[in-house]
Amino acid sequence: MKECLIRFDMAVLNTFKVQQEIESEIDVQRCMQAIASAMSWAEIRGVTEQFFQLLNFDAFEEKSDEGLSPLVRKAVQLVRKYYDQGITLDEIAERLFVSEEYLSTQFKKETGAGFKETVRKYRMDRIKGLLIGTRLKLNQIAELTGYADAKYMSRVFKEETGMTLNRYIREVRMNKARDLLAGTNMKITQIAKEVGFSNSSYFCRSFREYFGCSPESCRKGKVTDEEASSGV
């Protein structure tokens, strides 16, 4: 059994080294020796955990990973690394040398979410970030987040968030504009440009439609009777 585990660890090591270097070959050899001389399953498990820690995925590690087993932690980190490339549960299971069924069970048990649900969450978060922080077209965002086309991405986004992409963009822009009006001395034209409007008149009209008051009234903290009666 020990020999099988050592062969397994070496296979993982060789696969990993195709992509990046191990920090310390000596530490790896020490792990192999420790497994060979282990007297209990507890010792073997401890050494195996040390071995996986040498396969450095730190760039994709988050604090929430601390409570996960080494196997599920690596699986989650691989999802973060490859979610935009269409990574599948089967591919991750193959990389980690376990069955798809076992990984699926452990993944759901430890993270509280299924594999597909987790991949979709990372994609949705990335889509939101790109919508807010870039001027990319929807087909470009779809490509960057692992979707075949913008139409399918839009449908999935609505299923997940309950709103269309256009509604989400509008909501984010309007709320950002309101925050800038309240917290800065920027001119209305500057704020319009900052939140993605090239025409300040169209921005003011959109702002009034969304909040029921003009940007100027919002900044002053008061609303006219006419604006109050037309509020949304």
PDB file of C-alpha atoms in Angstrom:
ATOM      1  CA  MET A   1       0.000   0.000   0.000  1.00  0.00           C
ATOM      2  CA  LYS A   2       2.837   2.378   0.835  1.00  0.00           C
ATOM      3  CA  GLU A   3       4.511   1.631  -2.499  1.00  0.00           C
ATOM      4  CA  CYS A   4       1.252   2.376  -4.330  1.00  0.00           C
ATOM      5  CA  LEU A   5       0.886   5.687  -2.482  1.00  0.00           C
ATOM      6  CA  ILE A   6       4.473   6.658  -3.283  1.00  0.00           C
ATOM      7  CA  ARG A   7       3.933   5.834  -6.974  1.00  0.00           C
ATOM      8  CA  PHE A   8       0.736   7.875  -6.875  1.00  0.00           C
ATOM      9  CA  ASP A   9       2.525  10.878  -5.339  1.00  0.00           C
ATOM     10  CA  MET A  10       5.320  10.667  -7.891  1.00  0.00           C
ATOM     11  CA  ALA A  11       2.787  10.571 -10.733  1.00  0.00           C
ATOM     12  CA  VAL A  12       1.137  13.712  -9.336  1.00  0.00           C
ATOM     13  CA  LEU A  13       4.557  15.307  -8.974  1.00  0.00           C
ATOM     14  CA  ASN A  14       5.583  14.551 -12.559  1.00  0.00           C
ATOM     15  CA  THR A  15       2.285  15.902 -13.906  1.00  0.00           C
ATOM     16  CA  PHE A  16       2.598  19.061 -11.852  1.00  0.00           C
ATOM     17  CA  LYS A  17       6.192  19.663 -12.938  1.00  0.00           C
ATOM     18  CA  VAL A  18       5.032  19.900 -16.540  1.00  0.00           C
ATOM     19  CA  GLN A  19       3.445  23.239 -15.600  1.00  0.00           C
ATOM     20  CA  GLN A  20       5.750  24.683 -12.953  1.00  0.00           C
ATOM     21  CA  GLU A  21       8.758  23.914 -10.787  1.00  0.00           C
ATOM     22  CA  ILE A  22       8.553  22.463  -7.303  1.00  0.00           C
ATOM     23  CA  GLU A  23      10.080  24.758  -4.697  1.00  0.00           C
ATOM     24  CA  SER A  24      12.193  22.035  -3.110  1.00  0.00           C
ATOM     25  CA  GLU A  25      13.014  18.644  -4.613  1.00  0.00           C
ATOM     26  CA  ILE A  26      14.659  17.673  -1.303  1.00  0.00           C
ATOM     27  CA  ASP A  27      11.402  18.233   0.582  1.00  0.00           C
ATOM     28  CA  VAL A  28       9.598  16.037  -1.935  1.00  0.00           C
ATOM     29  CA  GLN A  29      12.088  13.224  -1.393  1.00  0.00           C
ATOM     30  CA  ARG A  30      11.713  13.596   2.355  1.00  0.00           C
ATOM     31  CA  CYS A  31       7.972  13.165   1.980  1.00  0.00           C
ATOM     32  CA  MET A  32       8.483   9.960   0.007  1.00  0.00           C
ATOM     33  CA  GLN A  33      10.850   8.627   2.677  1.00  0.00           C
ATOM     34  CA  ALA A  34       8.430   9.596   5.448  1.00  0.00           C
ATOM     35  CA  ILE A  35       5.613   7.665   3.752  1.00  0.00           C
ATOM     36  CA  ALA A  36       7.861   4.635   3.373  1.00  0.00           C
ATOM     37  CA  SER A  37       8.718   4.652   7.081  1.00  0.00           C
ATOM     38  CA  ALA A  38       5.273   5.614   8.396  1.00  0.00           C
ATOM     39  CA  MET A  39       3.795   3.326  11.039  1.00  0.00           C
ATOM     40  CA  SER A  40       0.171   4.477  10.949  1.00  0.00           C
ATOM     41  CA  TRP A  41      -2.472   5.888   8.634  1.00  0.00           C
ATOM     42  CA  ALA A  42      -2.374   9.139  10.622  1.00  0.00           C
ATOM     43  CA  GLU A  43       1.316   9.553   9.770  1.00  0.00           C
ATOM     44  CA  ILE A  44       0.689   8.752   6.105  1.00  0.00           C
ATOM     45  CA  ARG A  45      -2.132  11.283   5.927  1.00  0.00           C
ATOM     46  CA  GLY A  46      -0.009  13.979   7.565  1.00  0.00           C
ATOM     47  CA  VAL A  47       2.861  13.443   5.152  1.00  0.00           C
ATOM     48  CA  THR A  48       0.514  13.342   2.164  1.00  0.00           C
ATOM     49  CA  GLU A  49      -0.902  16.716   3.184  1.00  0.00           C
ATOM     50  CA  GLN A  50       2.652  18.104   3.374  1.00  0.00           C
ATOM     51  CA  PHE A  51       3.318  16.722  -0.096  1.00  0.00           C
ATOM     52  CA  PHE A  52       0.298  18.473  -1.615  1.00  0.00           C
ATOM     53  CA  GLN A  53       1.353  21.719   0.060  1.00  0.00           C
ATOM     54  CA  LEU A  54       4.584  21.555  -1.946  1.00  0.00           C
ATOM     55  CA  LEU A  55       2.542  21.702  -5.152  1.00  0.00           C
ATOM     56  CA  ASN A  56       2.193  25.435  -4.867  1.00  0.00           C
ATOM     57  CA  PHE A  57      -1.191  26.802  -5.994  1.00  0.00           C
ATOM     58  CA  ASP A  58      -0.830  29.885  -3.786  1.00  0.00           C
ATOM     59  CA  ALA A  59      -1.729  32.288  -6.589  1.00  0.00           C
ATOM     60  CA  PHE A  60      -5.246  30.780  -6.597  1.00  0.00           C
ATOM     61  CA  GLU A  61      -5.626  30.278  -2.832  1.00  0.00           C
ATOM     62  CA  GLU A  62      -8.085  32.176  -0.663  1.00  0.00           C
ATOM     63  CA  LYS A  63      -8.609  32.291   3.083  1.00  0.00           C
ATOM     64  CA  SER A  64     -11.848  30.341   2.759  1.00  0.00           C
ATOM     65  CA  ASP A  65      -9.786  27.337   1.565  1.00  0.00           C
ATOM     66  CA  GLU A  66      -8.238  26.793   4.987  1.00  0.00           C
ATOM     67  CA  GLY A  67     -10.957  24.452   6.242  1.00  0.00           C
ATOM     68  CA  LEU A  68     -10.893  22.225   3.160  1.00  0.00           C
ATOM     69  CA  SER A  69      -9.096  18.920   2.752  1.00  0.00           C
ATOM     70  CA  PRO A  70      -6.003  18.976   0.499  1.00  0.00           C
ATOM     71  CA  LEU A  71      -7.937  17.257  -2.295  1.00  0.00           C
ATOM     72  CA  VAL A  72     -10.902  19.635  -2.353  1.00  0.00           C
ATOM     73  CA  ARG A  73      -8.651  22.642  -1.812  1.00  0.00           C
ATOM     74  CA  LYS A  74      -6.703  21.802  -4.968  1.00  0.00           C
ATOM     75  CA  ALA A  75      -9.932  21.176  -6.863  1.00  0.00           C
ATOM     76  CA  VAL A  76     -11.307  24.584  -5.883  1.00  0.00           C
ATOM     77  CA  GLN A  77      -8.038  26.269  -6.840  1.00  0.00           C
ATOM     78  CA  LEU A  78      -8.109  24.554 -10.230  1.00  0.00           C
ATOM     79  CA  VAL A  79     -11.652  25.832 -10.744  1.00  0.00           C
ATOM     80  CA  ARG A  80     -10.428  29.377 -10.045  1.00  0.00           C
ATOM     81  CA  LYS A  81      -7.587  28.920 -12.486  1.00  0.00           C
ATOM     82  CA  TYR A  82      -9.496  27.346 -15.370  1.00  0.00           C
ATOM     83  CA  TYR A  83     -13.210  28.215 -14.964  1.00  0.00           C
ATOM     84  CA  ASP A  84     -13.006  30.480 -18.021  1.00  0.00           C
ATOM     85  CA  GLN A  85     -11.619  27.657 -20.157  1.00  0.00           C
ATOM     86  CA  GLY A  86     -14.516  25.251 -19.745  1.00  0.00           C
ATOM     87  CA  ILE A  87     -12.844  23.014 -17.135  1.00  0.00           C
ATOM     88  CA  THR A  88     -14.961  19.967 -16.240  1.00  0.00           C
ATOM     89  CA  LEU A  89     -15.256  17.866 -13.114  1.00  0.00           C
ATOM     90  CA  ASP A  90     -13.878  14.893 -15.034  1.00  0.00           C
ATOM     91  CA  GLU A  91     -10.766  16.833 -16.066  1.00  0.00           C
ATOM     92  CA  ILE A  92     -10.060  17.978 -12.510  1.00  0.00           C
ATOM     93  CA  ALA A  93     -10.627  14.490 -11.144  1.00  0.00           C
ATOM     94  CA  GLU A  94      -8.153  13.159 -13.708  1.00  0.00           C
ATOM     95  CA  ARG A  95      -5.569  15.778 -12.714  1.00  0.00           C
ATOM     96  CA  LEU A  96      -5.945  14.843  -9.040  1.00  0.00           C
ATOM     97  CA  PHE A  97      -6.006  11.079  -9.711  1.00  0.00           C
ATOM     98  CA  VAL A  98      -9.394  10.361  -8.126  1.00  0.00           C
ATOM     99  CA  SER A  99     -12.727   9.266  -9.545  1.00  0.00           C
ATOM    100  CA  GLU A 100     -15.215  11.846 -10.758  1.00  0.00           C
ATOM    101  CA  GLU A 101     -17.878  10.465  -8.410  1.00  0.00           C
ATOM    102  CA  TYR A 102     -15.652  10.671  -5.339  1.00  0.00           C
ATOM    103  CA  LEU A 103     -14.482  14.200  -6.110  1.00  0.00           C
ATOM    104  CA  SER A 104     -18.058  15.345  -6.761  1.00  0.00           C
ATOM    105  CA  THR A 105     -19.211  13.971  -3.410  1.00  0.00           C
ATOM    106  CA  GLN A 106     -16.331  15.455  -1.424  1.00  0.00           C
ATOM    107  CA  PHE A 107     -16.552  18.783  -3.254  1.00  0.00           C
ATOM    108  CA  LYS A 108     -20.247  19.220  -2.396  1.00  0.00           C
ATOM    109  CA  LYS A 109     -19.755  17.939   1.149  1.00  0.00           C
ATOM    110  CA  GLU A 110     -16.936  20.378   1.987  1.00  0.00           C
ATOM    111  CA  THR A 111     -17.873  23.490   0.007  1.00  0.00           C
ATOM    112  CA  GLY A 112     -21.656  23.226   0.305  1.00  0.00           C
ATOM    113  CA  ALA A 113     -22.015  23.752  -3.443  1.00  0.00           C
ATOM    114  CA  GLY A 114     -21.861  21.470  -6.464  1.00  0.00           C
ATOM    115  CA  PHE A 115     -19.053  21.672  -9.001  1.00  0.00           C
ATOM    116  CA  LYS A 116     -21.163  23.223 -11.787  1.00  0.00           C
ATOM    117  CA  GLU A 117     -22.681  25.689  -9.334  1.00  0.00           C
ATOM    118  CA  THR A 118     -19.196  26.785  -8.246  1.00  0.00           C
ATOM    119  CA  VAL A 119     -17.941  27.228 -11.803  1.00  0.00           C
ATOM    120  CA  ARG A 120     -21.028  29.263 -12.648  1.00  0.00           C
ATOM    121  CA  LYS A 121     -20.517  31.489  -9.586  1.00  0.00           C
ATOM    122  CA  TYR A 122     -16.956  32.352 -10.633  1.00  0.00           C
ATOM    123  CA  ARG A 123     -18.161  33.087 -14.150  1.00  0.00           C
ATOM    124  CA  MET A 124     -20.949  35.359 -12.904  1.00  0.00           C
ATOM    125  CA  ASP A 125     -18.557  37.271 -10.644  1.00  0.00           C
ATOM    126  CA  ARG A 126     -16.144  37.709 -13.549  1.00  0.00           C
ATOM    127  CA  ILE A 127     -18.913  38.886 -15.873  1.00  0.00           C
ATOM    128  CA  LYS A 128     -20.007  41.487 -13.317  1.00  0.00           C
ATOM    129  CA  GLY A 129     -16.444  42.686 -12.911  1.00  0.00           C
ATOM    130  CA  LEU A 130     -15.947  43.049 -16.653  1.00  0.00           C
ATOM    131  CA  LEU A 131     -19.289  44.801 -17.118  1.00  0.00           C
ATOM    132  CA  ILE A 132     -18.407  47.336 -14.440  1.00  0.00           C
ATOM    133  CA  GLY A 133     -14.701  47.799 -15.035  1.00  0.00           C
ATOM    134  CA  THR A 134     -14.337  47.627 -18.811  1.00  0.00           C
ATOM    135  CA  ARG A 135     -15.942  48.801 -22.049  1.00  0.00           C
ATOM    136  CA  LEU A 136     -15.764  45.350 -23.633  1.00  0.00           C
ATOM    137  CA  LYS A 137     -18.550  44.137 -25.893  1.00  0.00           C
ATOM    138  CA  LEU A 138     -20.754  41.303 -24.688  1.00  0.00           C
ATOM    139  CA  ASN A 139     -19.279  38.792 -27.145  1.00  0.00           C
ATOM    140  CA  GLN A 140     -15.801  39.636 -25.823  1.00  0.00           C
ATOM    141  CA  ILE A 141     -16.948  39.157 -22.215  1.00  0.00           C
ATOM    142  CA  ALA A 142     -18.544  35.847 -23.178  1.00  0.00           C
ATOM    143  CA  GLU A 143     -15.262  34.650 -24.657  1.00  0.00           C
ATOM    144  CA  LEU A 144     -13.307  35.705 -21.561  1.00  0.00           C
ATOM    145  CA  THR A 145     -15.650  33.875 -19.208  1.00  0.00           C
ATOM    146  CA  GLY A 146     -15.947  30.581 -21.030  1.00  0.00           C
ATOM    147  CA  TYR A 147     -19.263  30.998 -22.858  1.00  0.00           C
ATOM    148  CA  ALA A 148     -19.720  30.090 -26.500  1.00  0.00           C
ATOM    149  CA  ASP A 149     -21.681  33.225 -27.328  1.00  0.00           C
ATOM    150  CA  ALA A 150     -23.149  36.364 -25.760  1.00  0.00           C
ATOM    151  CA  LYS A 151     -26.755  35.193 -26.150  1.00  0.00           C
ATOM    152  CA  TYR A 152     -26.189  32.074 -24.065  1.00  0.00           C
ATOM    153  CA  MET A 153     -24.199  34.064 -21.507  1.00  0.00           C
ATOM    154  CA  SER A 154     -27.063  36.561 -21.217  1.00  0.00           C
ATOM    155  CA  ARG A 155     -29.583  33.778 -20.636  1.00  0.00           C
ATOM    156  CA  VAL A 156     -27.474  32.169 -17.912  1.00  0.00           C
ATOM    157  CA  PHE A 157     -26.853  35.555 -16.289  1.00  0.00           C
ATOM    158  CA  LYS A 158     -30.585  36.217 -16.053  1.00  0.00           C
ATOM    159  CA  GLU A 159     -31.200  32.758 -14.607  1.00  0.00           C
ATOM    160  CA  GLU A 160     -28.572  33.362 -11.931  1.00  0.00           C
ATOM    161  CA  THR A 161     -29.245  37.004 -11.014  1.00  0.00           C
ATOM    162  CA  GLY A 162     -32.889  37.494 -11.951  1.00  0.00           C
ATOM    163  CA  MET A 163     -32.063  40.461 -14.178  1.00  0.00           C
ATOM    164  CA  THR A 164     -30.874  41.056 -17.711  1.00  0.00           C
ATOM    165  CA  LEU A 165     -27.358  42.238 -18.447  1.00  0.00           C
ATOM    166  CA  ASN A 166     -28.663  45.656 -19.519  1.00  0.00           C
ATOM    167  CA  ARG A 167     -30.645  46.051 -16.306  1.00  0.00           C
ATOM    168  CA  TYR A 168     -27.652  45.058 -14.216  1.00  0.00           C
ATOM    169  CA  ILE A 169     -25.390  47.534 -16.033  1.00  0.00           C
ATOM    170  CA  ARG A 170     -27.956  50.302 -15.587  1.00  0.00           C
ATOM    171  CA  GLU A 171     -28.366  49.553 -11.882  1.00  0.00           C
ATOM    172  CA  VAL A 172     -24.618  49.582 -11.259  1.00  0.00           C
ATOM    173  CA  ARG A 173     -24.116  52.804 -13.236  1.00  0.00           C
ATOM    174  CA  MET A 174     -26.934  54.641 -11.501  1.00  0.00           C
ATOM    175  CA  ASN A 175     -25.868  53.604  -8.007  1.00  0.00           C
ATOM    176  CA  LYS A 176     -22.278  54.565  -8.754  1.00  0.00           C
ATOM    177  CA  ALA A 177     -23.444  57.939 -10.069  1.00  0.00           C
ATOM    178  CA  ARG A 178     -25.471  58.547  -6.898  1.00  0.00           C
ATOM    179  CA  ASP A 179     -22.438  57.704  -4.746  1.00  0.00           C
ATOM    180  CA  LEU A 180     -20.241  60.079  -6.745  1.00  0.00           C
ATOM    181  CA  LEU A 181     -22.813  62.849  -6.431  1.00  0.00           C
ATOM    182  CA  ALA A 182     -22.949  62.395  -2.674  1.00  0.00           C
ATOM    183  CA  GLY A 183     -19.279  61.834  -2.011  1.00  0.00           C
ATOM    184  CA  THR A 184     -17.369  64.001  -4.508  1.00  0.00           C
ATOM    185  CA  ASN A 185     -17.356  67.462  -6.035  1.00  0.00           C
ATOM    186  CA  MET A 186     -17.162  66.118  -9.567  1.00  0.00           C
ATOM    187  CA  LYS A 187     -19.191  67.936 -12.189  1.00  0.00           C
ATOM    188  CA  ILE A 188     -22.279  66.245 -13.620  1.00  0.00           C
ATOM    189  CA  THR A 189     -20.562  65.895 -16.997  1.00  0.00           C
ATOM    190  CA  GLN A 190     -17.571  64.218 -15.328  1.00  0.00           C
ATOM    191  CA  ILE A 191     -19.791  61.809 -13.423  1.00  0.00           C
ATOM    192  CA  ALA A 192     -21.711  60.968 -16.583  1.00  0.00           C
ATOM    193  CA  LYS A 193     -18.472  60.041 -18.323  1.00  0.00           C
ATOM    194  CA  GLU A 194     -17.180  58.151 -15.283  1.00  0.00           C
ATOM    195  CA  VAL A 195     -20.191  55.837 -15.239  1.00  0.00           C
ATOM    196  CA  GLY A 196     -20.149  55.197 -18.982  1.00  0.00           C
ATOM    197  CA  PHE A 197     -22.358  57.868 -20.551  1.00  0.00           C
ATOM    198  CA  SER A 198     -20.935  59.853 -23.454  1.00  0.00           C
ATOM    199  CA  ASN A 199     -23.877  62.262 -23.421  1.00  0.00           C
ATOM    200  CA  SER A 200     -24.569  64.111 -20.154  1.00  0.00           C
ATOM    201  CA  SER A 201     -28.141  64.993 -21.181  1.00  0.00           C
ATOM    202  CA  TYR A 202     -28.939  61.315 -21.701  1.00  0.00           C
ATOM    203  CA  PHE A 203     -27.306  60.567 -18.348  1.00  0.00           C
ATOM    204  CA  CYS A 204     -29.471  63.143 -16.557  1.00  0.00           C
ATOM    205  CA  ARG A 205     -32.613  61.757 -18.221  1.00  0.00           C
ATOM    206  CA  SER A 206     -31.674  58.179 -17.289  1.00  0.00           C
ATOM    207  CA  PHE A 207     -30.883  59.223 -13.719  1.00  0.00           C
ATOM    208  CA  ARG A 208     -34.262  60.926 -13.345  1.00  0.00           C
ATOM    209  CA  GLU A 209     -36.059  57.872 -14.762  1.00  0.00           C
ATOM    210  CA  TYR A 210     -34.249  55.576 -12.353  1.00  0.00           C
ATOM    211  CA  PHE A 211     -34.372  57.576  -9.108  1.00  0.00           C
ATOM    212  CA  GLY A 212     -37.238  59.977  -9.747  1.00  0.00           C
ATOM    213  CA  CYS A 213     -35.057  63.058  -9.246  1.00  0.00           C
ATOM    214  CA  SER A 214     -32.388  64.956 -11.124  1.00  0.00           C
ATOM    215  CA  PRO A 215     -28.671  64.543 -10.385  1.00  0.00           C
ATOM    216  CA  GLU A 216     -28.599  68.136  -9.081  1.00  0.00           C
ATOM    217  CA  SER A 217     -31.404  67.495  -6.588  1.00  0.00           C
ATOM    218  CA  CYS A 218     -29.798  64.241  -5.505  1.00  0.00           C
ATOM    219  CA  ARG A 219     -26.554  66.068  -4.777  1.00  0.00           C
ATOM    220  CA  LYS A 220     -28.359  68.756  -2.756  1.00  0.00           C
ATOM    221  CA  GLY A 221     -30.213  66.091  -0.839  1.00  0.00           C
ATOM    222  CA  LYS A 222     -33.645  67.389  -1.708  1.00  0.00           C
ATOM    223  CA  VAL A 223     -36.298  66.620  -4.287  1.00  0.00           C
ATOM    224  CA  THR A 224     -38.823  69.018  -5.782  1.00  0.00           C
ATOM    225  CA  ASP A 225     -42.559  68.299  -5.556  1.00  0.00           C
ATOM    226  CA  GLU A 226     -42.617  67.588  -9.278  1.00  0.00           C
ATOM    227  CA  GLU A 227     -39.754  65.120  -8.954  1.00  0.00           C
ATOM    228  CA  ALA A 228     -41.300  63.440  -5.909  1.00  0.00           C
ATOM    229  CA  SER A 229     -44.603  62.901  -7.735  1.00  0.00           C
ATOM    230  CA  SER A 230     -42.768  61.301 -10.668  1.00  0.00           C
ATOM    231  CA  GLY A 231     -40.563  59.056  -8.536  1.00  0.00           C
ATOM    232  CA  VAL A 232     -40.085  55.419  -9.409  1.00  0.00           C
TER     233      VAL A 232
END
